[in-house]
C-alpha cells in the first residue's frame, strides 16, 4: 500500500511513518520546514495552505491512503482550510483519507462526548478543527475522522517535556487539577489510525485513552515513571484563571473500540 502522511514531522506523524514503514508500505511524508526523524519515508516539502501544491503532490505520489496529521494551533488557514485542500486532493485521485482531529472541538459542557456528539468549540483552535471536520465530511464522506486527546509517548511529547521543565524550575506555571482529558499513547493512536485506514469504516471515530485524568495527575504519572518527585510539580485550578478553553472533556471511545483490534490503553496503565 502507498501511504502519504501529511504532517509527518510532528510527534504523531513521526510514529505513523515508523509504523507504516515497519509494515512494509511505500511511505511518503510531508513537512513544512524540515524532515522528521523517522526512517523509511520519502520526505516531501508541502504547505497545505497552497491548494495547487497539495493537488500536485498528491497526483505525483499517487497514494492509496492519506493520513492528515497536520495542524497549527494558532493558524486557521493551516488547520481548517489546509485540511479542506488535503481532502479535495485526496478525493481527486480516489484515495482513502483518515483525518486526525481533536477533542478541542468540544466545549466541555457535556463532559462526556460520543462520536455523534455535535461539536461546540470554545476556542479558535477548536473552531478550526470543527471546520476541518465539516469540510472533510462533505468532500470525502467515505473517509474517517479520528478524534483524539492529549498524545503522550515515552518522553518525546510536549506535555512530558513541560512536566520535566516545571519540575526543574526551567519554566514557570502550574498543572491544572480540574482540566481533564483522556490521554492516549502515541503508539496506540498511530496503530488505531492505520487500522482505520485499512478498514472500510467511515465517519467519526474516537481514539483516545481509556482513563480520564487531570493534567496534574498526568504530570504526576509522568514524574513517577521518570524518577521525579511529584511534589516538585506546581499545581492549581484552571477555573477562575481567566484562561480560555474547556475544562473537562472526555471522549467516549466505546463504539470505536468495539471495531478496533488496537487496544487504547489508559494513562494509568501506559505510564505505570
Coordinates of C-alpha atoms in Angstrom, one line a residue:
X1 CA 0.0 0.0 0.0
X2 CA 1.2 3.5 -0.8
X3 CA 0.7 5.8 2.2
X4 CA 1.1 9.6 2.5
X5 CA 1.5 11.1 5.9
X6 CA 0.6 14.8 5.8
X7 CA 2.3 16.5 8.7
X8 CA 4.8 13.6 9.1
X9 CA 7.4 15.6 11.0
X10 CA 5.1 16.1 14.0
X11 CA 5.0 13.9 17.1
X12 CA 2.2 11.7 15.8
X13 CA 3.3 11.9 12.2
X14 CA 6.7 10.6 13.1
X15 CA 5.1 7.5 14.7
X16 CA 2.8 7.0 11.8
X17 CA 5.8 7.0 9.5
X18 CA 7.7 4.5 11.7
X19 CA 4.7 2.1 11.9
X20 CA 3.8 2.4 8.2
X21 CA 7.4 1.7 7.1
X22 CA 7.6 -1.3 9.6
X23 CA 4.5 -2.8 8.0
X24 CA 6.2 -2.7 4.6
X25 CA 4.2 0.0 3.0
X26 CA 5.6 2.5 0.5
X27 CA 5.6 5.7 2.6
X28 CA 5.9 9.4 1.8
X29 CA 5.6 12.1 4.4
X30 CA 5.3 15.8 4.2
X31 CA 7.0 18.5 6.2
X32 CA 6.7 22.3 6.3
X33 CA 10.2 23.2 7.1
X34 CA 12.4 20.2 7.8
X35 CA 12.0 16.4 7.6
X36 CA 11.1 14.3 10.6
X37 CA 13.4 11.8 12.3
X38 CA 11.7 8.6 11.3
X39 CA 13.4 6.5 8.6
X40 CA 11.6 4.6 5.9
X41 CA 9.8 7.5 4.1
X42 CA 10.4 9.9 1.3
X43 CA 10.2 13.4 2.8
X44 CA 8.4 15.9 0.7
X45 CA 8.1 19.6 1.5
X46 CA 4.5 20.8 1.4
X47 CA 2.5 23.8 2.7
X48 CA -1.1 22.6 2.7
X49 CA -2.3 26.2 2.7
X50 CA -1.3 26.0 -1.0
X51 CA -4.1 24.2 -2.8
X52 CA -2.3 23.8 -6.1
X53 CA 0.8 22.4 -4.4
X54 CA -1.3 20.0 -2.4
X55 CA -3.0 18.7 -5.6
X56 CA 0.3 18.4 -7.5
X57 CA 2.0 16.5 -4.7
X58 CA -0.9 14.0 -4.4
X59 CA -1.0 13.5 -8.1
X60 CA 2.7 12.9 -8.3
X61 CA 2.9 10.4 -5.4
X62 CA -0.4 8.6 -6.1
X63 CA -1.2 7.3 -2.6
X64 CA -3.8 4.7 -1.8
X65 CA -4.2 6.2 1.7
X66 CA -3.7 9.7 3.0
X67 CA -3.4 10.4 6.8
X68 CA -3.7 14.1 7.6
X69 CA -2.0 14.8 10.9
X70 CA -1.0 18.4 10.1
X71 CA -2.2 21.4 12.1
X72 CA -1.0 24.7 13.7
X73 CA -2.9 25.8 16.7
X74 CA -2.7 29.5 16.0
X75 CA -3.3 29.2 12.3
X76 CA -6.9 28.9 11.0
X77 CA -5.7 28.5 7.4
X78 CA -3.4 25.6 8.0
X79 CA -5.8 23.8 10.4
X80 CA -9.1 24.4 8.6
X81 CA -8.5 25.5 5.0
X82 CA -5.4 23.3 4.7
X83 CA -7.5 20.2 5.8
X84 CA -10.0 21.0 3.0
X85 CA -7.2 21.2 0.5
X86 CA -6.0 17.8 1.6
X87 CA -9.5 16.4 1.3
X88 CA -10.0 17.8 -2.2
X89 CA -6.7 16.4 -3.4
X90 CA -7.4 13.0 -1.8
X91 CA -10.8 12.9 -3.5
X92 CA -9.3 13.9 -6.8
X93 CA -7.1 10.8 -7.0
X94 CA -9.6 8.5 -5.4
X95 CA -7.5 7.7 -2.3
X96 CA -8.8 7.0 1.2
X97 CA -8.5 9.7 3.8
X98 CA -8.0 9.5 7.5
X99 CA -8.1 13.0 9.1
X100 CA -6.8 13.3 12.7
X101 CA -9.0 15.7 14.7
X102 CA -9.1 16.7 18.4
X103 CA -11.3 16.8 21.5
X104 CA -10.8 20.6 21.2
X105 CA -14.0 20.6 19.0
X106 CA -16.0 20.3 22.3
X107 CA -16.7 22.9 25.0
X108 CA -16.8 20.5 27.9
X109 CA -20.3 21.5 28.9
X110 CA -21.5 17.9 28.4
X111 CA -18.2 16.4 29.8
X112 CA -18.5 13.1 28.0
X113 CA -18.9 13.1 24.2
X114 CA -19.8 10.2 21.9
X115 CA -18.9 10.0 18.2
X116 CA -22.2 11.5 17.2
X117 CA -22.0 14.5 19.5
X118 CA -22.2 17.8 17.7
X119 CA -19.1 20.0 18.0
X120 CA -19.5 23.1 20.1
X121 CA -15.9 24.6 20.2
X122 CA -15.0 27.2 22.8
X123 CA -11.6 28.3 21.3
X124 CA -10.4 29.5 17.9
X125 CA -8.3 26.3 17.5
X126 CA -11.4 24.2 18.4
X127 CA -13.4 26.1 15.8
X128 CA -10.7 25.5 13.2
X129 CA -10.7 21.7 13.9
X130 CA -14.5 21.6 13.8
X131 CA -14.5 23.5 10.4
X132 CA -11.9 21.0 9.1
X133 CA -14.2 18.1 10.2
X134 CA -17.1 19.6 8.3
X135 CA -15.0 20.0 5.2
X136 CA -13.7 16.5 5.3
X137 CA -17.2 15.0 5.8
X138 CA -18.6 17.0 2.9
X139 CA -15.7 16.3 0.5
X140 CA -14.7 12.7 1.4
X141 CA -17.8 11.1 3.1
X142 CA -16.2 7.6 2.9
X143 CA -13.2 8.8 4.9
X144 CA -12.5 8.7 8.6
X145 CA -12.3 11.5 11.1
X146 CA -10.2 10.2 14.1
X147 CA -10.7 12.4 17.1
X148 CA -8.2 12.1 19.8
X149 CA -6.9 13.8 23.0
X150 CA -3.6 14.6 24.6
X151 CA -0.9 12.5 22.9
X152 CA 1.8 11.1 25.2
X153 CA 4.9 9.0 24.4
X154 CA 8.0 7.6 26.1
X155 CA 9.4 11.1 26.8
X156 CA 9.0 12.9 23.5
X157 CA 5.7 14.6 23.8
X158 CA 5.2 18.3 24.6
X159 CA 3.3 17.5 27.8
X160 CA 6.1 15.3 29.1
X161 CA 8.7 18.0 28.3
X162 CA 6.6 20.5 30.2
X163 CA 6.5 18.3 33.2
X164 CA 10.3 18.0 33.3
X165 CA 10.7 21.7 32.8
X166 CA 8.2 22.6 35.6
X167 CA 9.9 20.1 38.0
X168 CA 13.3 21.6 37.3
X169 CA 12.2 25.2 37.5
X170 CA 13.1 25.7 33.8
X171 CA 9.6 27.3 33.2
X172 CA 7.0 28.8 35.5
X173 CA 3.4 27.7 35.6
X174 CA 1.1 25.1 37.1
X175 CA -0.6 21.8 36.1
X176 CA -4.3 22.1 36.5
X177 CA -6.2 19.8 38.8
X178 CA -9.6 20.5 37.1
X179 CA -8.5 20.3 33.5
X180 CA -9.4 16.7 32.5
X181 CA -8.7 14.8 29.2
X182 CA -8.3 11.2 28.1
X183 CA -4.6 10.9 27.2
X184 CA -3.5 8.4 24.6
X185 CA -0.1 6.8 23.9
X186 CA 1.3 7.8 20.5
X187 CA 1.9 4.1 19.6
X188 CA -1.7 3.1 20.3
X189 CA -3.0 6.1 18.4
X190 CA -0.9 5.5 15.4
X191 CA -1.8 1.9 15.3
X192 CA -5.5 2.7 15.6
X193 CA -5.3 5.3 12.8
X194 CA -3.5 2.9 10.5
X195 CA -6.0 0.2 11.3
X196 CA -8.9 2.5 10.4
X197 CA -7.0 3.4 7.2
X198 CA -7.0 -0.3 6.2
X199 CA -10.7 -0.8 7.1
X200 CA -13.9 0.1 5.4
X201 CA -15.0 2.3 8.3
X202 CA -16.3 5.8 7.6
X203 CA -17.2 8.8 9.6
X204 CA -16.2 10.0 13.1
X205 CA -14.3 7.7 15.4
X206 CA -13.0 8.5 18.9
X207 CA -9.4 7.2 19.5
X208 CA -8.4 8.4 22.9
X209 CA -7.1 6.7 26.1
X210 CA -9.3 4.7 28.5
X211 CA -8.6 6.9 31.5
X212 CA -9.9 10.4 32.2
X213 CA -7.2 12.2 34.2
X214 CA -6.4 15.8 35.1
X215 CA -3.3 17.4 33.7
X216 CA -1.9 17.4 37.2
X217 CA -2.5 13.7 37.7
X218 CA -1.0 13.1 34.3
X219 CA 2.0 15.1 35.3
X220 CA 2.4 13.0 38.5
X221 CA 2.3 9.8 36.5
X222 CA 5.0 11.1 34.1
X223 CA 7.1 12.2 37.0
X224 CA 6.9 8.9 38.8
X225 CA 7.8 7.0 35.6
X226 CA 10.8 9.2 35.1
X227 CA 12.1 9.2 38.7
X228 CA 11.0 12.7 39.5
X229 CA 9.4 13.6 42.9
X230 CA 5.8 14.6 42.0
X231 CA 5.9 17.0 45.0
X232 CA 8.1 19.2 42.8
X233 CA 5.2 19.8 40.4
X234 CA 3.3 23.1 40.9
X235 CA -0.5 22.8 40.6
X236 CA -3.6 24.9 40.6
X237 CA -7.1 25.3 39.2
X238 CA -7.9 26.4 35.7
X239 CA -11.4 27.6 36.8
X240 CA -11.1 31.3 37.6
X241 CA -7.7 31.6 36.0
X242 CA -9.1 33.5 33.0
X243 CA -7.6 31.1 30.5
X244 CA -10.0 30.3 27.6
X245 CA -10.9 26.7 26.7
X246 CA -12.8 23.8 28.1
X247 CA -12.2 22.2 31.5
X248 CA -13.4 18.6 31.4
X249 CA -13.7 16.8 28.0
X250 CA -13.9 13.0 27.9
X251 CA -14.1 11.2 24.6
X252 CA -16.3 8.1 24.8
X253 CA -14.4 5.6 22.6
X254 CA -16.6 2.6 23.3
X255 CA -18.1 2.4 19.8
X256 CA -14.8 2.7 18.1
X257 CA -13.0 0.3 20.4
X258 CA -15.6 -2.4 19.5
X259 CA -14.4 -2.2 15.9
X260 CA -10.7 -1.9 16.6
X261 CA -8.2 -4.7 17.4
X262 CA -5.8 -2.0 18.7
X263 CA -6.4 -1.6 22.4
X264 CA -6.5 2.1 23.5
X265 CA -4.8 1.9 26.9
X266 CA -5.3 4.5 29.7
X267 CA -2.6 6.7 31.1
X268 CA -2.6 4.9 34.4
X269 CA -1.6 1.8 32.5
X270 CA 0.9 3.0 29.9
X271 CA 2.6 5.3 32.4
X272 CA 2.8 2.7 35.2

